[in-house]
XYZ file of N, CA and C in Angstrom:
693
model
N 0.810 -1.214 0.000
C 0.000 0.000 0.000
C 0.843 1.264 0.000
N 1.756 1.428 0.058
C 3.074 2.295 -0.135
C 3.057 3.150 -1.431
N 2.186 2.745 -2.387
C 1.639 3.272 -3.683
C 0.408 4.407 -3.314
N -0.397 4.140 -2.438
C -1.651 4.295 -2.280
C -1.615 5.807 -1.346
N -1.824 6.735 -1.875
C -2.335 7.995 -0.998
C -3.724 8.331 -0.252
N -3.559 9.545 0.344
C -4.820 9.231 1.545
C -4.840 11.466 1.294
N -5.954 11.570 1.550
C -6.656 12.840 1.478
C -7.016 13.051 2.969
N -7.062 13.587 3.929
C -8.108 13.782 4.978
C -8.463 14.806 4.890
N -9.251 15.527 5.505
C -10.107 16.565 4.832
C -10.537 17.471 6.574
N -9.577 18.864 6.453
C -9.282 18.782 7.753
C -9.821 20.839 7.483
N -10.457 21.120 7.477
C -10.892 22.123 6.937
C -12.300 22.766 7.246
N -12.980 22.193 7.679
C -14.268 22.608 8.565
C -13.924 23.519 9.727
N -15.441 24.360 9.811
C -15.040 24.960 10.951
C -15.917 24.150 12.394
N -16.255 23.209 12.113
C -16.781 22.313 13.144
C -17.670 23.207 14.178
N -18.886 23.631 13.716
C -20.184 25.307 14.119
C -20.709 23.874 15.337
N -20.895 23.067 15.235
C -21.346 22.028 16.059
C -20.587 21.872 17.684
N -19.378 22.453 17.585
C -18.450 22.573 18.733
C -17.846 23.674 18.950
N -18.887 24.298 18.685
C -18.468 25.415 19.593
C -18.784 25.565 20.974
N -17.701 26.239 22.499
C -16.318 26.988 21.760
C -15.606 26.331 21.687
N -15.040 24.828 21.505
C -13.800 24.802 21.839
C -13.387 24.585 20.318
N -14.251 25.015 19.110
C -13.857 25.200 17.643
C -13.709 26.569 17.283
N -13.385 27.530 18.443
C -13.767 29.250 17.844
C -11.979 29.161 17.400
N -11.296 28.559 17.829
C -9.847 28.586 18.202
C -9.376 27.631 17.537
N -9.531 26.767 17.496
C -9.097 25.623 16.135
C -10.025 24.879 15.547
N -9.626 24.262 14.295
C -9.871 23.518 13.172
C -10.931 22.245 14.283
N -11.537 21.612 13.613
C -11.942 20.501 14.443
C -11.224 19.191 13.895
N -10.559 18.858 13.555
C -9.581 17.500 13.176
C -8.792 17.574 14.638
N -8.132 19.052 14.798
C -7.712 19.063 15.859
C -7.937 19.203 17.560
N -9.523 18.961 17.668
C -10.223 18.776 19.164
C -9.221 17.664 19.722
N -9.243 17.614 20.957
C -8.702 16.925 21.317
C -9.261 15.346 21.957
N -8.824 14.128 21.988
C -9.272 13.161 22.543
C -8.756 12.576 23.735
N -8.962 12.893 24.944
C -7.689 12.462 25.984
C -5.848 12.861 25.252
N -6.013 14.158 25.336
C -4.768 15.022 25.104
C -4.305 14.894 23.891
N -4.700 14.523 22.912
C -4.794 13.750 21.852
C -5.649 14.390 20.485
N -4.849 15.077 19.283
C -5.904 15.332 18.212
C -6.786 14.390 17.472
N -7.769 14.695 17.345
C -8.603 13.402 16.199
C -7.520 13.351 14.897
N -7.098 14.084 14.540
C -6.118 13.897 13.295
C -5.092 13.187 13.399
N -4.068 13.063 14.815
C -3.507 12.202 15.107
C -3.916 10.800 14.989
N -5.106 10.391 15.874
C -5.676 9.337 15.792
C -5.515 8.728 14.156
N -6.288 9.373 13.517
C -6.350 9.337 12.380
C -4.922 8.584 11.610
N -3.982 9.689 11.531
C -2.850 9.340 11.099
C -2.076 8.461 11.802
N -2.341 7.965 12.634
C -0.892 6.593 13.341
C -2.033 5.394 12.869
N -3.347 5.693 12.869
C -3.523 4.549 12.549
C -3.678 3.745 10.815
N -3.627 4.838 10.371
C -3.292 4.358 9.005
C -1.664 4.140 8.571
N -0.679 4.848 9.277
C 0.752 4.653 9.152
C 0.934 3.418 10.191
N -0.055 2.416 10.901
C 0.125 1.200 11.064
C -0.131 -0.106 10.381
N -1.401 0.938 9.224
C -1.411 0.303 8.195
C -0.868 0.605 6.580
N 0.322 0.718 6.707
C 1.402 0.911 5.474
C 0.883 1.998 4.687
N -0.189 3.047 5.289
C 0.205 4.166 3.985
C 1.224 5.144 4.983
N 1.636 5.433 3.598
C 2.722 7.020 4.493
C 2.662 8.506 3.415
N 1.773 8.100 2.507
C 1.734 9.643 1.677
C 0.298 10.000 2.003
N 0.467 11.070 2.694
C -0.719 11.709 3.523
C -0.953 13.240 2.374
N -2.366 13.735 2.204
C -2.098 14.931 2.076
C -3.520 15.319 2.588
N -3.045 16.215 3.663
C -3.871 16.901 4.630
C -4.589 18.197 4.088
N -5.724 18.163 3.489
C -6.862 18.975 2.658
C -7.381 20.117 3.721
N -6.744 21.832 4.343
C -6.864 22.083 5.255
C -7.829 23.410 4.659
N -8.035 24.124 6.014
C -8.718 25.459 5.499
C -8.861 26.459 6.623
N -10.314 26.544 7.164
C -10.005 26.843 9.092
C -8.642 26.671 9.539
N -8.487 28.018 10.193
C -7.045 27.684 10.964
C -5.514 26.982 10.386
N -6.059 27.121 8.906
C -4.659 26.130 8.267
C -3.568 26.411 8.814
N -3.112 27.613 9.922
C -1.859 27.720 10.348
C -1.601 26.517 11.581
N -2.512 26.212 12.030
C -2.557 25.143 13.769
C -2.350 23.646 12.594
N -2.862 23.064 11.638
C -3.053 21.987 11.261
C -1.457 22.184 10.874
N -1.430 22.847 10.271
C 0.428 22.567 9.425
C 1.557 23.114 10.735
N 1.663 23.813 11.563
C 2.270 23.236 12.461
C 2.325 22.789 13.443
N 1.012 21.681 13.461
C 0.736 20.245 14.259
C 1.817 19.546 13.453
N 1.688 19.468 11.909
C 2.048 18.171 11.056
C 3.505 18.372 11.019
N 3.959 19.339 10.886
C 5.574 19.717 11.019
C 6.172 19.415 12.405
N 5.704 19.918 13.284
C 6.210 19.798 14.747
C 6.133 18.322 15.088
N 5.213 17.337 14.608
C 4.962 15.817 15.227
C 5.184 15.199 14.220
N 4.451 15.056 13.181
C 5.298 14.223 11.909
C 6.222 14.366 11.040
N 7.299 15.372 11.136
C 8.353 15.881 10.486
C 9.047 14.658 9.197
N 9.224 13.269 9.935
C 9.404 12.432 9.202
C 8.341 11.543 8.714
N 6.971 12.157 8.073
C 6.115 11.157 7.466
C 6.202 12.158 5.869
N 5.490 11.462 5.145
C 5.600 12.329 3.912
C 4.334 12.501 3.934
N 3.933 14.128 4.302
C 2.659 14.523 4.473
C 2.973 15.749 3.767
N 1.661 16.179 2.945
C 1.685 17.865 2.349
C 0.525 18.145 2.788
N 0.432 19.573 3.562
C -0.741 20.524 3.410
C -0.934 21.231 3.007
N -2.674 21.182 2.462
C -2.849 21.989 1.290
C -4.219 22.871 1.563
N -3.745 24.204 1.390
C -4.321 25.410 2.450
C -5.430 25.616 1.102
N -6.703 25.525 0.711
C -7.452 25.650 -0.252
C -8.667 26.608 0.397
N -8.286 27.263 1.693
C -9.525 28.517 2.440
C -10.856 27.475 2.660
N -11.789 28.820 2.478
C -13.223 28.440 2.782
C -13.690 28.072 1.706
N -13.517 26.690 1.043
C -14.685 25.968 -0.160
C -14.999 24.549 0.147
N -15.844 24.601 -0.616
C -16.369 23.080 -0.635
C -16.014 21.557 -0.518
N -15.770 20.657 -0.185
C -15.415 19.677 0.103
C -14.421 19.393 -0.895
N -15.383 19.155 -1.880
C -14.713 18.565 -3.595
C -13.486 19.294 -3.885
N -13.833 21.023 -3.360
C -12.434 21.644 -4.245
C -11.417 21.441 -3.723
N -11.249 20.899 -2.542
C -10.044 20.848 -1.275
C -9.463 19.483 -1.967
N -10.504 18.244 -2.103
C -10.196 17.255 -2.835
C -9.348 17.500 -4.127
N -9.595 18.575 -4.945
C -8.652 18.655 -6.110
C -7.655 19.157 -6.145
N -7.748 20.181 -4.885
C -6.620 20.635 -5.104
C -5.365 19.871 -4.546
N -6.091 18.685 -3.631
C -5.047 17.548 -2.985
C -4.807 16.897 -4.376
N -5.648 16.626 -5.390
C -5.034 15.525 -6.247
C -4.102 16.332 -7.361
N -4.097 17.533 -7.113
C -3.111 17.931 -8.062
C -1.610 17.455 -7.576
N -1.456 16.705 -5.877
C -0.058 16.096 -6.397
C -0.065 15.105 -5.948
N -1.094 13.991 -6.739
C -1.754 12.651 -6.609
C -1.911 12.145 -7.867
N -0.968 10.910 -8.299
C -0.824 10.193 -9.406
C -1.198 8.903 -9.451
N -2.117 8.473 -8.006
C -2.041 6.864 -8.193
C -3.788 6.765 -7.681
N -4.164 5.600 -7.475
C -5.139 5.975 -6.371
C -5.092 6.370 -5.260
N -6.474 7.067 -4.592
C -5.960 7.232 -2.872
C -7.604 7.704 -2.068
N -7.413 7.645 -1.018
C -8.197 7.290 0.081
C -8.892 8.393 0.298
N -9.886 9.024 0.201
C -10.696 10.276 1.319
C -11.038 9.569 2.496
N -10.958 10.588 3.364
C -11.428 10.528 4.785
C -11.934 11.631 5.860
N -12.663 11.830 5.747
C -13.017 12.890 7.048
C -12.324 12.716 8.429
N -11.961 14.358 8.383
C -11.118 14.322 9.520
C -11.690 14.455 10.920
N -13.295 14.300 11.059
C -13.640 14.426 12.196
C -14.084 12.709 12.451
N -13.553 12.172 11.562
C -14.047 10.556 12.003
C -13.130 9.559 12.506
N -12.956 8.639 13.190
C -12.103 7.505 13.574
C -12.594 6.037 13.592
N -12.462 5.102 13.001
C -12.344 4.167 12.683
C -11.284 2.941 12.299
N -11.872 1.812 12.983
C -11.051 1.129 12.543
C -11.143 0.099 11.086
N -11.306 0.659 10.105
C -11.401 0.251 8.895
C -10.465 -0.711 8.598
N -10.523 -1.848 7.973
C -9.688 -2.961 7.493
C -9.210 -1.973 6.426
N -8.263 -1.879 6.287
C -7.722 -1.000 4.616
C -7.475 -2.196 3.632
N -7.204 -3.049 4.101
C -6.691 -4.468 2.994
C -7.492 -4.692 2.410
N -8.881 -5.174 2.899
C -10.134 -5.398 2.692
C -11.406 -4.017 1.730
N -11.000 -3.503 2.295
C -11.641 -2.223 1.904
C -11.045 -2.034 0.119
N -10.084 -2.047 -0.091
C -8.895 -2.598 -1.101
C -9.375 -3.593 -2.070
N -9.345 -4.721 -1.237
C -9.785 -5.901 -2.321
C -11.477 -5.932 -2.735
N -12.577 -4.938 -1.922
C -13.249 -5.039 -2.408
C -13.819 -4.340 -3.538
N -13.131 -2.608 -3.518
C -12.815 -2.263 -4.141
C -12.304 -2.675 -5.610
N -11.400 -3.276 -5.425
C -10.718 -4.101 -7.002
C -11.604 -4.979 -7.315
N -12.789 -5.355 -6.764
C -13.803 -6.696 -6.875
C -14.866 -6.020 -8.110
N -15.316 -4.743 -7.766
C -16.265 -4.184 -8.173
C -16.437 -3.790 -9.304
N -15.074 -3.443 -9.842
C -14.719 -2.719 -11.241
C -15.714 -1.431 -11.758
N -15.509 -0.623 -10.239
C -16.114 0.807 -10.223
C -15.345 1.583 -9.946
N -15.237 2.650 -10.174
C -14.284 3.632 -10.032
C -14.141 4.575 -8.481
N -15.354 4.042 -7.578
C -14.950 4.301 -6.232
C -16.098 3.542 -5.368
N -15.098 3.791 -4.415
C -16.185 2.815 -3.392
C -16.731 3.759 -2.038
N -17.329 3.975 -1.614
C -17.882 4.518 -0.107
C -17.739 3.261 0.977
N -17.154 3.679 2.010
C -17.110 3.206 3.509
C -18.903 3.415 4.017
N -19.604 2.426 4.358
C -20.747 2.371 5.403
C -20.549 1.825 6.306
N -21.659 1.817 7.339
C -21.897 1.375 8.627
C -23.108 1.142 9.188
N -23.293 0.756 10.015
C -24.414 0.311 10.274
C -25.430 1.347 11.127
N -26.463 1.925 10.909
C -26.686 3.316 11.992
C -27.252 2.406 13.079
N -26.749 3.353 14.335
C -27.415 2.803 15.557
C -29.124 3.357 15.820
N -29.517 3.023 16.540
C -30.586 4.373 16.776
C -30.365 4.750 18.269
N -30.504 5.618 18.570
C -30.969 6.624 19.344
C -31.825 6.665 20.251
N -32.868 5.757 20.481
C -33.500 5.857 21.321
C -34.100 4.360 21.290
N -34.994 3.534 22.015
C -35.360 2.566 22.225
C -36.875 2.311 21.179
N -36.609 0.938 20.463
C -37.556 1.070 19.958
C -38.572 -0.413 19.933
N -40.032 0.031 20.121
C -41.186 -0.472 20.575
C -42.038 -0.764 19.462
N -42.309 -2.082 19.268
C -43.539 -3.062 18.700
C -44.794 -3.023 19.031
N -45.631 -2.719 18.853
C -47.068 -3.353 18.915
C -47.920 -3.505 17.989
N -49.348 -4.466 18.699
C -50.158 -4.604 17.576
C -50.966 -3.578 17.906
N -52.364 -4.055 16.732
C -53.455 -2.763 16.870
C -54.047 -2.340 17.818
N -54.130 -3.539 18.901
C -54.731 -3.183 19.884
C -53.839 -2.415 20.988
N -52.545 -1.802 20.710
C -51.366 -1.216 21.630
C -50.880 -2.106 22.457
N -50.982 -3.883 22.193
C -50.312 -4.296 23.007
C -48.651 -4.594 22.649
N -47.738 -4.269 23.717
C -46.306 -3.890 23.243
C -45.822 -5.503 22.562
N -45.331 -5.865 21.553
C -44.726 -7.243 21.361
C -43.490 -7.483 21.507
N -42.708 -6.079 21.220
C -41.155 -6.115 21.728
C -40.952 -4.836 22.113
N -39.495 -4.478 22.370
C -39.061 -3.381 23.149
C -37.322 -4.116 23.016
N -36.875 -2.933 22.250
C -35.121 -3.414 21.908
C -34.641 -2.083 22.345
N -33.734 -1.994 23.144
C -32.982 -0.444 23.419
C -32.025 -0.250 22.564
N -31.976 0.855 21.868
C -30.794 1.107 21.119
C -30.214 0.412 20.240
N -31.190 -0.034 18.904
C -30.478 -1.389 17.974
C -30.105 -1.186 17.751
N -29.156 -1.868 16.421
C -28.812 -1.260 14.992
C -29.262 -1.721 14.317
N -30.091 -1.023 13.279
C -30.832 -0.963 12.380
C -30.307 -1.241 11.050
N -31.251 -1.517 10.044
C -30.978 -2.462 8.713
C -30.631 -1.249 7.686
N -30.348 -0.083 7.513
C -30.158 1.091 6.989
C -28.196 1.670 7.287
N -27.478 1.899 6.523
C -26.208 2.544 6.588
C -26.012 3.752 5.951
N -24.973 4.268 7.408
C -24.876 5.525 6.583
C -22.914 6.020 6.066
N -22.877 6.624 5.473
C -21.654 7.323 5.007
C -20.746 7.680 5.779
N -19.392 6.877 6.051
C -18.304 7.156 7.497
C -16.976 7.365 6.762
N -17.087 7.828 5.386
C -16.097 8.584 4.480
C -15.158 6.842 4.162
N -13.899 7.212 4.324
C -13.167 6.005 3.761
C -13.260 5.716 2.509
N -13.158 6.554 1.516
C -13.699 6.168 0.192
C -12.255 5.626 -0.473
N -12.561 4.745 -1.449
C -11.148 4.520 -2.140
C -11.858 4.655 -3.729
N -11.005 5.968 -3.769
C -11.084 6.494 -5.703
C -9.903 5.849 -6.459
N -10.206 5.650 -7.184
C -9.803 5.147 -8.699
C -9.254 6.460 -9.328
N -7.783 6.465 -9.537
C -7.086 7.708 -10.026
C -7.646 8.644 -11.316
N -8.472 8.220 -12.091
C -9.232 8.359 -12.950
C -10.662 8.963 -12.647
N -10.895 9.038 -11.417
C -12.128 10.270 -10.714
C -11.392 11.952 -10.826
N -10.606 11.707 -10.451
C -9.863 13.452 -10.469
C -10.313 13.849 -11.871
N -10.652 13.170 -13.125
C -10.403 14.518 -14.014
C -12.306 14.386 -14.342
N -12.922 13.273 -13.793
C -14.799 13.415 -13.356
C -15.186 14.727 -12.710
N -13.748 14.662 -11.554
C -14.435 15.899 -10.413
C -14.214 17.406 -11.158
N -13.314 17.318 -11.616
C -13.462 18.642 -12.516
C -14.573 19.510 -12.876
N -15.214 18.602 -13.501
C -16.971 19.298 -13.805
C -17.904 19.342 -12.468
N -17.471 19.364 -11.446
C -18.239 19.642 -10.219
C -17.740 20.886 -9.334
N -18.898 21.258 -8.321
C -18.309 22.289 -7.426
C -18.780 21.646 -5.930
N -19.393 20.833 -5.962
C -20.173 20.634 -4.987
C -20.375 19.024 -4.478
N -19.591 18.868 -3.505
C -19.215 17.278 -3.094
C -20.321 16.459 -2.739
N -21.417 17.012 -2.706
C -22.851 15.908 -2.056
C -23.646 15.480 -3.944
N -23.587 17.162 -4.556
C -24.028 16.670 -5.941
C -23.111 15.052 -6.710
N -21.667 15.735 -6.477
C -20.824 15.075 -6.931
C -21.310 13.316 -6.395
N -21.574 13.090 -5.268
C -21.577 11.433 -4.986
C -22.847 11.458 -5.188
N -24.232 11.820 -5.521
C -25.437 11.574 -6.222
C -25.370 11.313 -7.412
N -24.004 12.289 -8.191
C -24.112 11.702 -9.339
C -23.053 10.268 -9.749
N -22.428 10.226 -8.969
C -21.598 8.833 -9.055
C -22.637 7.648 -9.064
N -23.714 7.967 -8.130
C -24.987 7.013 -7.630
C -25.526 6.746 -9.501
N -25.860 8.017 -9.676
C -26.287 7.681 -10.979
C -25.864 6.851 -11.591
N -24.487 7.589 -12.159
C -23.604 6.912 -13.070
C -23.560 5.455 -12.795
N -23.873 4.850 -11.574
C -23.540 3.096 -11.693
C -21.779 3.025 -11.142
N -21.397 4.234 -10.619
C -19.961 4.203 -10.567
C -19.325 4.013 -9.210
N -20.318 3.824 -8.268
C -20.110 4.177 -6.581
C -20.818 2.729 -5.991
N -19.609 1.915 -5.305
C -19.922 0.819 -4.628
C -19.548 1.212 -2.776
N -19.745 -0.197 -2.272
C -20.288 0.614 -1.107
C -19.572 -0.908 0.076
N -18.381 -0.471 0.917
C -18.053 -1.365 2.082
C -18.558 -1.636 3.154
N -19.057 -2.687 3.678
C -19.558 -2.574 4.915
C -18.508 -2.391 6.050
N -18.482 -1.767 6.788
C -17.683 -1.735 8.064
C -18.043 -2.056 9.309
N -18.174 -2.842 10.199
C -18.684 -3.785 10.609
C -18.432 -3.576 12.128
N -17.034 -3.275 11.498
C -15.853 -3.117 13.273
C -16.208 -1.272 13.996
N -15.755 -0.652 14.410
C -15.954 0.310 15.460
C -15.427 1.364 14.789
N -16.096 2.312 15.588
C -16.431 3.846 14.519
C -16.754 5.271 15.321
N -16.054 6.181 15.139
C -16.435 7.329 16.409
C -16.328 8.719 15.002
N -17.345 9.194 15.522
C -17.716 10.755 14.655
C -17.760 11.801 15.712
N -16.792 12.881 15.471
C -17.096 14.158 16.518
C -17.518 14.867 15.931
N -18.813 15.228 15.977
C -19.456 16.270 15.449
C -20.762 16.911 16.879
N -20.303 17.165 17.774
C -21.134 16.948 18.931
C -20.681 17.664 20.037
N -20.466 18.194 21.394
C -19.788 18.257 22.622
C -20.385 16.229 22.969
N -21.627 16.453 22.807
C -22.237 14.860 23.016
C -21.120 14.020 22.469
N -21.459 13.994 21.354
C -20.174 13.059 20.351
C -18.625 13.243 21.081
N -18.405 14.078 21.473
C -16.578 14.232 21.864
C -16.905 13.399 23.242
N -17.789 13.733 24.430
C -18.136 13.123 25.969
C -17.711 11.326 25.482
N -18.442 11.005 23.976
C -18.671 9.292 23.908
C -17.301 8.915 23.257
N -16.569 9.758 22.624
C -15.148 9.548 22.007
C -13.943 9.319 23.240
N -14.789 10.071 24.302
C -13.764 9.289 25.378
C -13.481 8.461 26.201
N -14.728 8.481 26.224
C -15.142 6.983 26.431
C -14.585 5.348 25.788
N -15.060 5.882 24.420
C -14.755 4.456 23.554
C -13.958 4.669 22.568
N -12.402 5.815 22.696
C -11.625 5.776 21.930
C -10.479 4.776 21.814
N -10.398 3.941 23.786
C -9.391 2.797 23.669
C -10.020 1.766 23.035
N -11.020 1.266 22.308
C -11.439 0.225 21.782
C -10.763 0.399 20.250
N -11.092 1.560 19.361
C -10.128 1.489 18.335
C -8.468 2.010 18.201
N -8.375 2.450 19.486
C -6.617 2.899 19.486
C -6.173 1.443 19.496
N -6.605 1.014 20.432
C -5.758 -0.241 20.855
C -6.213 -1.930 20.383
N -7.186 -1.267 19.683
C -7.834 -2.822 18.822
C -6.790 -3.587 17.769
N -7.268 -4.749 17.592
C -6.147 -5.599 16.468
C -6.924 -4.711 15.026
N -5.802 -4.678 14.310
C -5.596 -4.582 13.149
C -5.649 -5.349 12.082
N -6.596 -6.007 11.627
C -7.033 -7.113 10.870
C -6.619 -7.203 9.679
């Protein structure tokens, strides 16, 4: 995988966490002393990628010297593209991207099989694939018949519906698709169209900060994917 580049996408102003986003980027909140971007990056440099390019915007001065000051020896570029849209941050990362490579949101952590994610990818003979998951729900949910008598009662399933936890693996041959776009949600509706967008299940463990809620449960259950096997 030493071929294979990785995008994270570190550029939001994370309006969901505020304050402790008035002052930095949200890749860089912290997790038990700890950036989510870090997270991020040791655990994919445990899994053999090492060409990183960090898609920044908010605060691009705190993200690039996080990446200088702590990863000095990884081969990482940041690429300061301001306040735009998802997609354009994406291009302007693939302008020094020649092979395939990975998107990822930088407010997410997971422990994604990359091998797997990989071979299913090459299975599909589509030009990208989306990372899913399984959604949990939220609140407890209750059966009955007509007459209101209860038949079940499950707290907190997970439900038969997935949603989008980034991890995408593009096919080097999307960069000159994205061109004709401005807008990264149009852009994967129309991949949907096209027949061009397949889809991984991810099965194993998964944390999104988009929350003060969401950061309280990231600290909770961030030693399950720091310190989980690597499959």
């Amino acid at each position: 995988m030493n071929n294979l580049d990785v995008i994270i996408l570190c550029g939001g102003k994370g309006q969901r966490l505020r304050p402790i986003t008035e002052n930095i980027p949200k890749p860089m909140v912290q997790i038990r002393e700890k950036p989510i971007l870090s997270y991020i990056i040791d655990y994919l440099s445990n899994n053999e990628i090492s060409n990183f390019h960090i898609a920044s915007g908010y605060k691009h001065e705190i993200v690039n010297n996080y990446i200088n000051e702590n990863y000095d020896s990884l081969n990482a570029n940041v690429v300061n593209s301001g306040d735009v849209d998802i997609i354009n941050r994406i291009k302007d990362c693939g302008k020094f991207i020649d092979n395939d490579f990975l998107v990822l949101y930088g407010d997410t952590i997971s422990d994604v099989n990359i091998k797997k994610l990989i071979k299913k990818h090459s299975n599909s003979n589509m030009l990208a694939t989306m990372t899913v998951w399984p959604m949990r729900s939220q609140f407890g949910l209750v059966n009955f018949d007509e007459s209101g008598k209860v038949l079940s009662f499950v707290e907190k399933p997970i439900l038969d519906k997935f949603m989008n936890i980034g991890y995408f693996y593009f096919d080097k041959k999307i960069l000159e698709i994205m061109q004709d776009f401005d807008n990264w949600e149009i852009f994967l509706n129309y991949m949907v169209e096209a027949g061009i967008l397949n889809a991984f299940k991810h099965q194993g463990l998964h944390i999104t900060v988009n929350t003060i809620e969401e950061l309280s449960l990231a600290e909770k259950n961030i030693d399950n994917i720091v310190f989980g096997d690597i499959k």
